Amino acid sequence: MGTVGKAIFLLELFTAEEPEHGLSELARKAAFDKATTRRLLVSLATGGMVEQDAESRRYRLGAGLSRLARIREMHFPFLKVTVPVARGLAQETGETIHVSEYSAGALATVHVELSARANRVNVDVGQLLPLHGTASGIAFLAFSRPTVMEACMRRAMAAFTPYTVTAPDALMTAVQAAAARGYSRSDQGYEEGVSSVAAPILGVDGCAIGTLAIASPLSRIDDTIAEAHGRAAIDAAREISARLSGEPVAAALERAS
Amino acid sequence: MGTVGKAIFLLELFTAEEPEHGLSELARKAAFDKATTRRLLVSLATGGMVEQDAESRRYRLGAGLSRLARIREMHFPFLKVTVPVARGLAQETGETIHVSEYSAGALATVHVELSARANRVNVDVGQLLPLHGTASGIAFLAFSRPTVMEACMRRAMAAFTPYTVTAPDALMTAVQAAAARGYSRSDQGYEEGVSSVAAPILGVDGCAIGTLAIASPLSRIDDTIAEAHGRAAIDAAREISARLSGEPVAAALERAS
DNA sequence: AAACATGAGTTCAAATAATGAACCGACAAG
DNA sequence: CTTGTCGGTTCATTATTTGAACTCATGTTT
């Protein structure tokens, strides 16, 4: 791993649950030397990617990230397009909706609309979802270039629950089913007691760039409901894809009609 | 500059106006060797910080940035708190409001509410504002630790217009005036024909962490209006500071009364 | 209160990773 | 057919990163 890779690795240690870290703690978690870790952090800090609390000396993600993310969002308004659609779908289905974007071999959760019900699935914004073993991942693979699928197969597939699909041919079957139906389904593949369906968000070239998923407690799901959720996910994801590909006039007319 | 610094430097070349770049173009702009540039870009891409368009081979900012920014925003909801306040102030004043956060020796514009009027000031999200020479910068300096001021003075101060304050003692005077009044004012210091006032957003330790500014065409501004804008900026910035410092109960009661 | 543990941050010789000139193949314009 | 530009690659040279050992400060246990 190059120096830049290490710096990024450090950034990835900051999560929704653990948004602040001390120096030694980071060095331990990353398995880097303390001196190395510190040099990387100083470099990141001078670039605004992390900040150090003046008194506690702990590090957290920096404002430079917000800035760059906003520049990206200006040019490619993923959130702006996604949030209203996800919100509508959450209302409609009463379940938790999460939207993710492909990033560096995984799906990065960029928005979550939590179900209003007491018994609901919780997903954290910022969480990285593996391509195998989540409904989102399967849906993504089903609409990716073959190279993405191959790269995924080559890597070791971790089992998150006893139900996780880890066998290459089983994964292939699931992906093909998703490609045929237009949506994927995964029961307890990533977390026990959770059933999800997901549909791909497509880029201008027709390949998946992200996914939209509906996650429900298993107890509320049967095949009929899952099918309905799947179709709803497809519609919502299509809506997002269309708006991202900038069909301003056609879509506006369609929605108005 | 270390390797990590160079990688971040590359990221900073992506702006709202130029959100995509080819390899040679980036190498030229950064004054790095093409091979070096490419290696950095590959590292950044495998970390999700940039993406490469599959067909045009051009690079743009990556989804990993959105992910990290969302994690930060979860923990420190700058935008969530800022946006409604800025929107209200924009309605109230009819002028463009921009909010920035301190990052790596400058102020990063993280949100903009454009005036509804035809003749208005335009500011880009993601733009970096220098500490000297903008109303935001002066307001920030006026409520910073002395070390920040010193660091700013040491660096060369660029003149953006004939009106930009570049002399250290003149800057000092402006900063002291801002500290006394609670808001700063700058006429045409950064762009000709623009008059701005700004107030600091304060962290828990009482030091500035960002600013809120009201930017108007010079033609609409006189001393009375500027004063009124200044007071409005202070109130809005205080509101943001308070909510960020998490005074949920007290503030809710106060607002309710 | 003395010993101990852990934290942040620093140093410098040794080792590793970054560098850049030259190169390739592809494409477009003159 | 030449010329220029583009994205991308190679490899010997060079400069940067590395990490064990070291402060110094703070907090904890006996």
mmCIF file of C-alpha atoms in Angstrom, chain A residues 85-171:
data_model
loop_
_atom_site.group_PDB
_atom_site.id
_atom_site.type_symbol
_atom_site.label_atom_id
_atom_site.label_comp_id
_atom_site.label_asym_id
_atom_site.label_seq_id
_atom_site.Cartn_x
_atom_site.Cartn_y
_atom_site.Cartn_z
ATOM 1 C CA VAL A 85 -37.485 9.873 -3.769
ATOM 2 C CA ALA A 86 -36.269 7.868 -0.778
ATOM 3 C CA ARG A 87 -38.471 9.884 1.550
ATOM 4 C CA GLY A 88 -41.513 9.228 -0.600
ATOM 5 C CA LEU A 89 -40.770 5.536 -0.751
ATOM 6 C CA ALA A 90 -40.288 5.364 3.007
ATOM 7 C CA GLN A 91 -43.725 6.903 3.528
ATOM 8 C CA GLU A 92 -45.277 4.625 0.952
ATOM 9 C CA THR A 93 -43.808 1.397 2.261
ATOM 10 C CA GLY A 94 -43.364 2.240 5.932
ATOM 11 C CA GLU A 95 -39.954 0.591 5.814
ATOM 12 C CA THR A 96 -36.374 1.821 6.070
ATOM 13 C CA ILE A 97 -34.919 2.959 2.746
ATOM 14 C CA HIS A 98 -31.209 3.232 2.184
ATOM 15 C CA VAL A 99 -29.402 4.530 -0.854
ATOM 16 C CA SER A 100 -25.809 3.727 -1.644
ATOM 17 C CA GLU A 101 -23.243 4.697 -4.203
ATOM 18 C CA TYR A 102 -20.458 2.550 -5.578
ATOM 19 C CA SER A 103 -17.078 3.528 -4.249
ATOM 20 C CA ALA A 104 -13.822 1.616 -4.323
ATOM 21 C CA GLY A 105 -15.152 -1.914 -4.496
ATOM 22 C CA ALA A 106 -18.042 -1.469 -2.098
ATOM 23 C CA LEU A 107 -21.321 0.366 -1.742
ATOM 24 C CA ALA A 108 -21.165 3.470 0.403
ATOM 25 C CA THR A 109 -24.416 4.276 2.160
ATOM 26 C CA VAL A 110 -25.042 7.934 1.402
ATOM 27 C CA HIS A 111 -28.590 8.360 2.609
ATOM 28 C CA VAL A 112 -31.019 6.624 4.932
ATOM 29 C CA GLU A 113 -34.705 7.223 5.546
ATOM 30 C CA LEU A 114 -35.693 5.352 8.660
ATOM 31 C CA SER A 115 -39.062 3.672 8.898
ATOM 32 C CA ALA A 116 -41.482 5.411 11.252
ATOM 33 C CA ARG A 117 -42.391 2.094 12.866
ATOM 34 C CA ALA A 118 -41.041 1.016 16.220
ATOM 35 C CA ASN A 119 -39.798 -2.301 14.889
ATOM 36 C CA ARG A 120 -37.571 -1.179 12.078
ATOM 37 C CA VAL A 121 -34.193 -1.771 10.496
ATOM 38 C CA ASN A 122 -31.492 0.732 11.344
ATOM 39 C CA VAL A 123 -28.755 1.544 8.876
ATOM 40 C CA ASP A 124 -25.964 4.049 9.389
ATOM 41 C CA VAL A 125 -25.089 6.676 6.853
ATOM 42 C CA GLY A 126 -21.495 6.155 5.763
ATOM 43 C CA GLN A 127 -21.571 2.412 6.265
ATOM 44 C CA LEU A 128 -19.790 0.372 3.591
ATOM 45 C CA LEU A 129 -21.800 -2.548 2.251
ATOM 46 C CA PRO A 130 -20.017 -5.509 0.621
ATOM 47 C CA LEU A 131 -21.023 -6.394 -2.931
ATOM 48 C CA HIS A 132 -21.705 -10.001 -2.052
ATOM 49 C CA GLY A 133 -24.013 -10.660 0.858
ATOM 50 C CA THR A 134 -26.298 -7.640 0.709
ATOM 51 C CA ALA A 135 -29.356 -7.098 -1.463
ATOM 52 C CA SER A 136 -27.788 -3.828 -2.603
ATOM 53 C CA GLY A 137 -24.584 -5.549 -3.611
ATOM 54 C CA ILE A 138 -26.357 -8.247 -5.615
ATOM 55 C CA ALA A 139 -28.504 -5.685 -7.396
ATOM 56 C CA PHE A 140 -25.392 -3.686 -8.185
ATOM 57 C CA LEU A 141 -23.487 -6.673 -9.531
ATOM 58 C CA ALA A 142 -26.450 -7.674 -11.668
ATOM 59 C CA PHE A 143 -26.169 -4.411 -13.574
ATOM 60 C CA SER A 144 -22.405 -3.912 -13.589
ATOM 61 C CA ARG A 145 -19.744 -4.562 -16.165
ATOM 62 C CA PRO A 146 -18.515 -8.156 -16.014
ATOM 63 C CA THR A 147 -15.141 -6.965 -14.698
ATOM 64 C CA VAL A 148 -16.725 -5.768 -11.456
ATOM 65 C CA MET A 149 -18.326 -9.141 -10.906
ATOM 66 C CA GLU A 150 -15.042 -10.904 -11.607
ATOM 67 C CA ALA A 151 -13.145 -8.656 -9.215
ATOM 68 C CA CYS A 152 -15.741 -9.377 -6.555
ATOM 69 C CA MET A 153 -15.531 -13.126 -7.095
ATOM 70 C CA ARG A 154 -11.755 -13.082 -6.804
ATOM 71 C CA ARG A 155 -11.829 -11.552 -3.381
ATOM 72 C CA ALA A 156 -12.615 -13.677 -0.343
ATOM 73 C CA MET A 157 -16.276 -13.411 0.565
ATOM 74 C CA ALA A 158 -16.849 -12.995 4.276
ATOM 75 C CA ALA A 159 -19.852 -14.606 5.963
ATOM 76 C CA PHE A 160 -21.711 -12.094 8.136
ATOM 77 C CA THR A 161 -24.457 -14.479 9.195
ATOM 78 C CA PRO A 162 -25.020 -18.207 8.693
ATOM 79 C CA TYR A 163 -27.182 -17.177 5.720
ATOM 80 C CA THR A 164 -24.588 -15.140 3.848
ATOM 81 C CA VAL A 165 -23.969 -16.313 0.303
ATOM 82 C CA THR A 166 -20.256 -17.078 0.060
ATOM 83 C CA ALA A 167 -20.078 -19.706 -2.665
ATOM 84 C CA PRO A 168 -19.227 -18.167 -6.059
ATOM 85 C CA ASP A 169 -21.828 -20.152 -7.960
ATOM 86 C CA ALA A 170 -24.567 -19.348 -5.438
ATOM 87 C CA LEU A 171 -23.671 -15.671 -5.797
#
